[in-house]
C-alpha positions as a Python dict, from the first residue, in 0.01 Angstrom:
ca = {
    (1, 'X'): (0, 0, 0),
    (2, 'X'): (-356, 110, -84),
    (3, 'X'): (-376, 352, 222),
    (4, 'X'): (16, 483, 139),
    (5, 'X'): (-147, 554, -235),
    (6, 'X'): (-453, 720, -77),
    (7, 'X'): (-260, 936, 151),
    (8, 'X'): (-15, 1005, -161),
    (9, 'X'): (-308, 1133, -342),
    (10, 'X'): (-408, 1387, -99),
    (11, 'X'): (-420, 1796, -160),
    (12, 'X'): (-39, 1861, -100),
    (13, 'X'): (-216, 2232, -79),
    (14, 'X'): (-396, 2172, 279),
    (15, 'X'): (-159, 2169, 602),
    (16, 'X'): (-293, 1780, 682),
    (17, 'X'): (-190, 1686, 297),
    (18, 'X'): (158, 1838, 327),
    (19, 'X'): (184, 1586, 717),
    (20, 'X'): (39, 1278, 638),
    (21, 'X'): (248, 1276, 260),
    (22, 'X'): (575, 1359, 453),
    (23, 'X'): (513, 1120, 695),
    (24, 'X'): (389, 874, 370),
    (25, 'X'): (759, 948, 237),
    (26, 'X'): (918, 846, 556),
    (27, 'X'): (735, 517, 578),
    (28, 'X'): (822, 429, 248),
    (29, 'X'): (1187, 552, 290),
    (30, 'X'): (1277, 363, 589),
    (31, 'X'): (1066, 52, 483),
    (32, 'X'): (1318, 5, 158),
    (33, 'X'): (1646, 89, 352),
    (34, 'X'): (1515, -156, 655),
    (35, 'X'): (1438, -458, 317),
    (36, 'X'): (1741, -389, 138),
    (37, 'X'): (1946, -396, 459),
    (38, 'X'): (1806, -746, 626),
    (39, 'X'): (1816, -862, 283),
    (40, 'X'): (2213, -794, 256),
    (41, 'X'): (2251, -889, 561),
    (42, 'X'): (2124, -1198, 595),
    (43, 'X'): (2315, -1277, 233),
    (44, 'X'): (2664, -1127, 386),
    (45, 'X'): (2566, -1298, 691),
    (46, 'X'): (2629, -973, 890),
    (47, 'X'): (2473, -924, 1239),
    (48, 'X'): (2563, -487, 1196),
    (49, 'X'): (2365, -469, 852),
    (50, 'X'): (2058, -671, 980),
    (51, 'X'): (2070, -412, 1279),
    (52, 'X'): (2101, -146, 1106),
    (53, 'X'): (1754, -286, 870),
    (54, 'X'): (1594, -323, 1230),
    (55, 'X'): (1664, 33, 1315),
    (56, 'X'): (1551, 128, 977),
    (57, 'X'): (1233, -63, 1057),
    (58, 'X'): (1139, 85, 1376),
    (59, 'X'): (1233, 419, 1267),
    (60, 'X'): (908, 410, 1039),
    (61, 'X'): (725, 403, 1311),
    (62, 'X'): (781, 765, 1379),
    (63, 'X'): (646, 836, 1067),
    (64, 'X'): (345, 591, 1165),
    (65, 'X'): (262, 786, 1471),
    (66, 'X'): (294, 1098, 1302),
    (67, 'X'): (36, 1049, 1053),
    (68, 'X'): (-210, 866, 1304),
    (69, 'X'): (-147, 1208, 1534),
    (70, 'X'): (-229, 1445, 1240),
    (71, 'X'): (-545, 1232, 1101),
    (72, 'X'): (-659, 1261, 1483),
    (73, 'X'): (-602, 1657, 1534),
    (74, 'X'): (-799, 1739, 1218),
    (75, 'X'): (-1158, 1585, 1360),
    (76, 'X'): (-1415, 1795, 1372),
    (77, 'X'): (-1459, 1984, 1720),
    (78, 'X'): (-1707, 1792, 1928),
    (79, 'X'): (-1959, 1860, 2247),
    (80, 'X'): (-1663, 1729, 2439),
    (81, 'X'): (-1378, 1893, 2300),
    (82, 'X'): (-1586, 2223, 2148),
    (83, 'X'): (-1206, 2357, 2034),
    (84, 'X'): (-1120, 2077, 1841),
    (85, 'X'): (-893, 1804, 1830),
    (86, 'X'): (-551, 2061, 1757),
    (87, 'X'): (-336, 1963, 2038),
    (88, 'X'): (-303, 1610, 1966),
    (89, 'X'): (-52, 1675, 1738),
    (90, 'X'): (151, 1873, 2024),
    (91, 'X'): (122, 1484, 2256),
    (92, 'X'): (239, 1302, 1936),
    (93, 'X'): (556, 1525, 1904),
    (94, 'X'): (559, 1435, 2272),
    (95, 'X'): (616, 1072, 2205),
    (96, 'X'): (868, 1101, 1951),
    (97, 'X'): (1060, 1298, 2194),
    (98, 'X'): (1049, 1020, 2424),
    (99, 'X'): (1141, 780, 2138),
    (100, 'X'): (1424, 997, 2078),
    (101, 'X'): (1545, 1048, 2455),
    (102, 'X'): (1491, 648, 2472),
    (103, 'X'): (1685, 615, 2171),
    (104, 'X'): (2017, 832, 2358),
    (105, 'X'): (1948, 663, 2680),
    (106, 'X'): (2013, 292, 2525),
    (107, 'X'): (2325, 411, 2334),
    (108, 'X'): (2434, 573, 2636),
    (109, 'X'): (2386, 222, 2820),
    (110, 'X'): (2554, 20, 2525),
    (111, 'X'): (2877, 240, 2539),
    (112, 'X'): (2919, 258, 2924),
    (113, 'X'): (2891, -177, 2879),
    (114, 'X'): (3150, -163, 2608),
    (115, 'X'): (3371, 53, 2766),
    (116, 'X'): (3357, -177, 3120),
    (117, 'X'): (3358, -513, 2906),
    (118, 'X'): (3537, -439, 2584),
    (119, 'X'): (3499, -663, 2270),
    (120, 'X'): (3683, -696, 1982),
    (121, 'X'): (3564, -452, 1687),
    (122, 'X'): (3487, -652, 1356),
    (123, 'X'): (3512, -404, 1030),
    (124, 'X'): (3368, -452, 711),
    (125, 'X'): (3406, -267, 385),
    (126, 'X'): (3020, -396, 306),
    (127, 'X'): (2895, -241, 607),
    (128, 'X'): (3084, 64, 564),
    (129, 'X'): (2935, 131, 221),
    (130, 'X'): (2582, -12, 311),
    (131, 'X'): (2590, 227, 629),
    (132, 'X'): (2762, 536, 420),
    (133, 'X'): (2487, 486, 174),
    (134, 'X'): (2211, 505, 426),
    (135, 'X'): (2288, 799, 589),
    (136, 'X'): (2346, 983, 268),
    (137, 'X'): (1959, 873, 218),
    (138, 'X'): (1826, 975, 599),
    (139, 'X'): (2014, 1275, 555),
    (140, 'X'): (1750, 1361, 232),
    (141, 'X'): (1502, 1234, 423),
    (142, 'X'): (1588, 1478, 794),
    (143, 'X'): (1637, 1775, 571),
    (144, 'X'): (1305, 1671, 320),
    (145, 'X'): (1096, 1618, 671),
    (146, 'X'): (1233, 1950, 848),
    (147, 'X'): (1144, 2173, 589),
    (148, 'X'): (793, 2027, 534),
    (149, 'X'): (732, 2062, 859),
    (150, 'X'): (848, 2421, 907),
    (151, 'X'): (668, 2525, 572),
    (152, 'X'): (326, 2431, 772),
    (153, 'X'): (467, 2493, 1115),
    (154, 'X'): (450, 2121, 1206),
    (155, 'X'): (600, 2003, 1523),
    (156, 'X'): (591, 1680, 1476),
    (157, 'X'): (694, 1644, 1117),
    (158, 'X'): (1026, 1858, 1245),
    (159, 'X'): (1065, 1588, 1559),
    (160, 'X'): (1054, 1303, 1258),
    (161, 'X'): (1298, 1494, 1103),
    (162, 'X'): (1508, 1545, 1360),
    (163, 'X'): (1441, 1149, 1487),
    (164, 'X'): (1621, 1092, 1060),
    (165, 'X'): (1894, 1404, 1103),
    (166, 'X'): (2014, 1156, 1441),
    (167, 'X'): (2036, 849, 1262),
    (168, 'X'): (2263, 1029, 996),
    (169, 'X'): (2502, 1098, 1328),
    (170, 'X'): (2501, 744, 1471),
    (171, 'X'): (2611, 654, 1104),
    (172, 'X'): (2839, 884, 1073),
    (173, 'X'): (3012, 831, 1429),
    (174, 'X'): (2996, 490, 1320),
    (175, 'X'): (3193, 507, 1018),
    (176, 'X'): (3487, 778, 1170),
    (177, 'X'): (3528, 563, 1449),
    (178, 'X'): (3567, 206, 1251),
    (179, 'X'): (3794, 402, 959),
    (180, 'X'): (4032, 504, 1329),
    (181, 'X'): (4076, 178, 1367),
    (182, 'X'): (4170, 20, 1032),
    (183, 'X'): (4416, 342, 981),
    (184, 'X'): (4528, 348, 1386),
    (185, 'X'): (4415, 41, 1535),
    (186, 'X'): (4223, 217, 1815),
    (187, 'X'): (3905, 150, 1902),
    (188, 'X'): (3708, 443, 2062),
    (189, 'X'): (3352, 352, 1930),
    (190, 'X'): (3227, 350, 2264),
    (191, 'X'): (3318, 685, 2377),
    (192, 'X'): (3194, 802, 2001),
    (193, 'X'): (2892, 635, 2114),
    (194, 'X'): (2913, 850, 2454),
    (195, 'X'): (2901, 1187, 2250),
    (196, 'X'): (2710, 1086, 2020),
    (197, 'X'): (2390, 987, 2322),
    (198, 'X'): (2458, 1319, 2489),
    (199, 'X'): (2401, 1495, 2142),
    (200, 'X'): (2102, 1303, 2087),
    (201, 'X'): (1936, 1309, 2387),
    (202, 'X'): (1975, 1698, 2361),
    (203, 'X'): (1785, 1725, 2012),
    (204, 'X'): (1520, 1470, 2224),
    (205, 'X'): (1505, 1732, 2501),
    (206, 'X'): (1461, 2025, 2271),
    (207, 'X'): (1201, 1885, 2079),
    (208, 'X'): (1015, 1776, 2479),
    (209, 'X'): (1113, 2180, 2559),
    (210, 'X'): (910, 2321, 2263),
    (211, 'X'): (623, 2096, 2270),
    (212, 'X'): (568, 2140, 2648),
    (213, 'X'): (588, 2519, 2602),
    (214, 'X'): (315, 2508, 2327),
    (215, 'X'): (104, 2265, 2606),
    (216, 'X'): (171, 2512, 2884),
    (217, 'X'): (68, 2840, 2677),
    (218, 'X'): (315, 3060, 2516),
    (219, 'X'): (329, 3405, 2314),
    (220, 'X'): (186, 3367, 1941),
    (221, 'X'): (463, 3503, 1668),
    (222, 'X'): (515, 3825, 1661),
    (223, 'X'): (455, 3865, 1317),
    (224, 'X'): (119, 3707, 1354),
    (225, 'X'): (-25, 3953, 1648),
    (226, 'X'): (158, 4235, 1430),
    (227, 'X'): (-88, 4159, 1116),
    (228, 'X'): (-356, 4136, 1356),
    (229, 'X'): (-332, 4480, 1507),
    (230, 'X'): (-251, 4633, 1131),
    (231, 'X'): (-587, 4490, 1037),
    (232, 'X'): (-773, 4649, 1347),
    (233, 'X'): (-594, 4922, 1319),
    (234, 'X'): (-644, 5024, 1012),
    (235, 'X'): (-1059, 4960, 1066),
    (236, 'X'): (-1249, 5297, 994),
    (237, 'X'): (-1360, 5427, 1392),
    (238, 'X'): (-1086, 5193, 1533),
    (239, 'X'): (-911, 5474, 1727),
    (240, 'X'): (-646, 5187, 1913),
    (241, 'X'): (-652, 4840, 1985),
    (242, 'X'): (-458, 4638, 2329),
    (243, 'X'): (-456, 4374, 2542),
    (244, 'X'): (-504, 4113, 2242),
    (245, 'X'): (-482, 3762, 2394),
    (246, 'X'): (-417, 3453, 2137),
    (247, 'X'): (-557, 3097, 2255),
    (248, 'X'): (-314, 2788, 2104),
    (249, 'X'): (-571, 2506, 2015),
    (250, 'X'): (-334, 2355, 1850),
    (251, 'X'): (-79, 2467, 1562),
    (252, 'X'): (-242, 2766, 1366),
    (253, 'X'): (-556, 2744, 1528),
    (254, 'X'): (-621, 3026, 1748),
    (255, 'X'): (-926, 3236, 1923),
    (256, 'X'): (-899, 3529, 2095),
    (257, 'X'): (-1011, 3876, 2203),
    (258, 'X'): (-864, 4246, 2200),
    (259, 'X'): (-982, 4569, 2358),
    (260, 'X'): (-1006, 4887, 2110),
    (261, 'X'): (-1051, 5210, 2138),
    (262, 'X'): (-1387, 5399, 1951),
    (263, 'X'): (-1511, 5729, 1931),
    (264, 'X'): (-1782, 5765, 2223),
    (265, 'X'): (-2018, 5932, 2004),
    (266, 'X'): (-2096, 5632, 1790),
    (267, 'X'): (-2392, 5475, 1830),
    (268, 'X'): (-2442, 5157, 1890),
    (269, 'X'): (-2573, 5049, 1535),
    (270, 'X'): (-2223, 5201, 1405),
    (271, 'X'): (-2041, 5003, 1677),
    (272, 'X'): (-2197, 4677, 1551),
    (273, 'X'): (-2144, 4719, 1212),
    (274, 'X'): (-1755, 4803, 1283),
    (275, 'X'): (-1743, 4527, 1486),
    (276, 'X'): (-1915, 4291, 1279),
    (277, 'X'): (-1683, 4353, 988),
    (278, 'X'): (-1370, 4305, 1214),
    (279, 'X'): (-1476, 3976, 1271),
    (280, 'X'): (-1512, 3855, 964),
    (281, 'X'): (-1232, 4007, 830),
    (282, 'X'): (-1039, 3819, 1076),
    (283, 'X'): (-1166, 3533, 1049),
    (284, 'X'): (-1124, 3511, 643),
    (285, 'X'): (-803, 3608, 677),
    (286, 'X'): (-637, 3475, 899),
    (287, 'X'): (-915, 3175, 1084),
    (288, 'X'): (-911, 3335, 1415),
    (289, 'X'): (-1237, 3371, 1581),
    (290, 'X'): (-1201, 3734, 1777),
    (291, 'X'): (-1382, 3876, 2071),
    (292, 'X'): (-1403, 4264, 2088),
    (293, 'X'): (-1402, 4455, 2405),
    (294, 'X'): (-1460, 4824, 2387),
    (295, 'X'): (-1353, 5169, 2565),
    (296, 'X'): (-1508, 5449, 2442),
    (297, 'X'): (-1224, 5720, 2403),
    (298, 'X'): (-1359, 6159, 2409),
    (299, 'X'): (-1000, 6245, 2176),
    (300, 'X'): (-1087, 6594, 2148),
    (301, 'X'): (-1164, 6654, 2542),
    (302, 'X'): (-932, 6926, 2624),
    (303, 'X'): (-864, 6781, 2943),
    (304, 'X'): (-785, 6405, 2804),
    (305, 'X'): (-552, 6630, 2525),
    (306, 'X'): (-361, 6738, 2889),
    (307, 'X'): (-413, 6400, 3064),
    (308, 'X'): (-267, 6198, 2741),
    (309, 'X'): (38, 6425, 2719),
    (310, 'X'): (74, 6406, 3109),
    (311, 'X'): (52, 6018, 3083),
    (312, 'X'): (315, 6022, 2825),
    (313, 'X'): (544, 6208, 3011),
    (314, 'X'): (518, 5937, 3290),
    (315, 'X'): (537, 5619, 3087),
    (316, 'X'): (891, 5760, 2902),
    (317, 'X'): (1063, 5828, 3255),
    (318, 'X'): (993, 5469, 3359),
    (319, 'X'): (1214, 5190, 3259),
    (320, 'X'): (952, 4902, 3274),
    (321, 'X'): (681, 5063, 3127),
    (322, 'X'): (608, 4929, 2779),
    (323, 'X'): (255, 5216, 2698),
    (324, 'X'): (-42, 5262, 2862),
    (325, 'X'): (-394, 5275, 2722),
    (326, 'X'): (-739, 5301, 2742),
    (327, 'X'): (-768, 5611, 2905),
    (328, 'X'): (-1143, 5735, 3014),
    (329, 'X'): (-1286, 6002, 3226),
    (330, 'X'): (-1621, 5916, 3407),
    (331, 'X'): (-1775, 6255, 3367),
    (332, 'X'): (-2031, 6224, 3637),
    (333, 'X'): (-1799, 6032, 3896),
    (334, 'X'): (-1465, 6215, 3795),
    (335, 'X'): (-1334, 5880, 3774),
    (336, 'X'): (-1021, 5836, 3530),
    (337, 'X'): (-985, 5488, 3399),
    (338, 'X'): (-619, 5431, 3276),
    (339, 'X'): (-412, 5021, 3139),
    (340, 'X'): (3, 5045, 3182),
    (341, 'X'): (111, 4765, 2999),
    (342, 'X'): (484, 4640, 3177),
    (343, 'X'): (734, 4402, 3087),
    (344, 'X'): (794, 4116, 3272),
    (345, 'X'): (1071, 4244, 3435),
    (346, 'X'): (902, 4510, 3624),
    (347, 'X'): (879, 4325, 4040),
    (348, 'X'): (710, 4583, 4244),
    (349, 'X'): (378, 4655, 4055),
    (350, 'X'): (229, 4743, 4410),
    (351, 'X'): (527, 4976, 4426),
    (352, 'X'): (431, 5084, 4053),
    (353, 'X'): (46, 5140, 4180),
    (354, 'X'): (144, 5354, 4446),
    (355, 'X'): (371, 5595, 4216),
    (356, 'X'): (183, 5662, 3944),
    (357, 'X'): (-181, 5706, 4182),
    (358, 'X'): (22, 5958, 4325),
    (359, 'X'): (136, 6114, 4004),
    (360, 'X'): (-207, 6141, 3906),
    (361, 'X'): (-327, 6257, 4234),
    (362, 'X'): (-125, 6577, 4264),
    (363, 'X'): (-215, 6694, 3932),
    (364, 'X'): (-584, 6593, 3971),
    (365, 'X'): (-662, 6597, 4342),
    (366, 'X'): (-993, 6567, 4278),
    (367, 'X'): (-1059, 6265, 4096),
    (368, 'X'): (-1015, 5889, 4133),
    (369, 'X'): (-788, 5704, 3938),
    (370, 'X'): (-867, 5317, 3851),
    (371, 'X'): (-539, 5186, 3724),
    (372, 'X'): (-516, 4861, 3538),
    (373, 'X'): (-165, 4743, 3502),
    (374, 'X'): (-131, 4413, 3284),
    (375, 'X'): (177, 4251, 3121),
    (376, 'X'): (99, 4181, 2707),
    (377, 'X'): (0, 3827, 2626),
    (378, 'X'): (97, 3838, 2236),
}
């Protein structure tokens, strides 16, 4: 109780105060339904109450592993792990996913048994209530738990949520299919129970789904990269900025770099100073450490004017091509440096290579072209 009361006391403010008090909730939620149901139970003599206290009991666990998964992903970043600790919290969502999919697969066992060996279904108007009341109370509890955890994008504190939002199912399954049979004298709780595993291990699969997504690498929100490249953007001397890449270290912690466009007459003390600035900025802001790579853009080059427009022209009669970028002209080499960014449904980008070098070629047979083609990563 002393820990619960120290975890209760924490900044409900920080993202780690908002988890571990959520989970703290959950504990002490499902510990008083689980007490008050064995209690009854064991007074009413009923073997479905005291099971449905057990499930109670277990189902705090959840919430155990939760908190023990965010304490762990908010250590300090070490020699061994220089990024931090972040992605623990995507493994613990992992577990309650399998918790959850175990969860469907033994219901899904149960009801295939009761269909093949049927047994006679006992109904009490005790249970009913007792079981009514509880899911009235995990239902609070799923929808408390979900929201909390999408206020501070948690994963796991919406898998605990969703682990409370099933129970309120079982329950309610339960209750349909024992009201059937007082009013119609059939029994179909094991095919309820059927539908009910299926819908279960589903929410189990989604939740395994997201978190392996986040684990494999996946695109940060688009409103995120969108504030990112307004703040660049909008940088006195930032001309452009592309190709930003977002690292996931775990939920809202992220590094990365982006390429931007500055005038080519700055010097290098000017380029620093810009630079410099951007950083911090960023890194106020929002907490993203960002890498800077430059390409120093000539926008008032005549022949850049033509080659922009000619570009442009290109890049709209294409169906896969998302912009292009980054374009430079190597004075002394007559090498022209040009980035088409594509979509991911674009196959041939040999095929792609070959077209637009050729463009390029018959309106400037005498230079090079060094095209970049890249897909965008945010």
């Amino acid at each position: 109780m002393k820990l619960l009361y120290k975890i209760l006391k924490q900044d409900p403010t920080t993202r780690q105060g908002v988890v571990m008090t959520t989970s703290a909730v959950g504990i002490i939620v499902n510990v008083l339904l689980a007490s008050i149901k064995v209690a009854i139970g064991v007074l009413a003599n009923s073997i479905a109450v005291i099971s449905e206290g057990i499930n109670n009991a277990t189902d705090s666990l959840s919430s155990v592993i939760t908190m023990v998964g965010a304490k762990l992903s908010n250590k300090r970043p070490t020699k061994k792990h220089p990024f931090g600790y972040g992605r623990i919290e995507y493994i613990t969502s992992l577990v309650i996913a399998g918790l959850i999919i175990a969860t469907a697969v033994e219901l899904l066992k149960s009801s295939i048994k009761l269909i093949i060996e049927p047994e006679d279904l006992t109904v009490n108007t005790l249970t009913l209530i007792i079981i009514a009341a509880s899911a009235l109370v995990k239902l609070w509890l799923a929808w408390f738990t979900i929201k909390k955890g999408r206020q501070v994008n948690s994963g796991i504190l919406v898998a605990m949520g969703t682990d409370s939002r099933n129970d309120c199912i079982v329950s309610a399954v339960t209750i349909v299919s024992a009201l059937i049979f007082i009013i119609f004298h059939l029994s179909v709780d094991a095919y309820a129970g059927i539908i009910t595993s299926l819908f279960i291990f589903k929410a189990g699969f989604d939740i395994l789904k997201d978190t392996l997504a986040n684990l494999l690498g996946q695109p940060v929100e688009k409103e995120t990269a969108d504030e990112l490249y307004k703040i660049i953007r909008s940088t006195p001397g930032v001309l452009n900025a592309a190709d930003m890449i977002l690292h996931n270290y775990g939920p809202d912690r992220y590094s990365g770099s982006v390429n931007i466009e500055m005038d080519h007459q700055m010097t290098v003390e000017q380029l620093y100073a810009t630079i410099h600035k951007l950083q911090l900025d960023i890194m106020h802001q929002k907490g993203i450490t960002m890498v800077f790579g430059i390409y120093a853009v000539d926008r008032d080059h005549s022949e850049i004017k033509q080659m922009r427009h000619q570009i442009a022209q290109y890049v709209r009669g294409k169906e896969h091509i998302i912009s292009y970028h980054a374009l430079y002209l190597e004075p002394q080499t007559n090498l022209i440096y040009v980035d088409l960014v594509v979509d991911y449904d674009l196959k041939d980008w040999d095929g792609l290579r070959t077209d637009f070098t050729e463009y390029m070629h018959n309106l400037y047979p005498d230079n090079k072209i060094e095209l970049t083609i890249e897909t965008e990563y945010v």
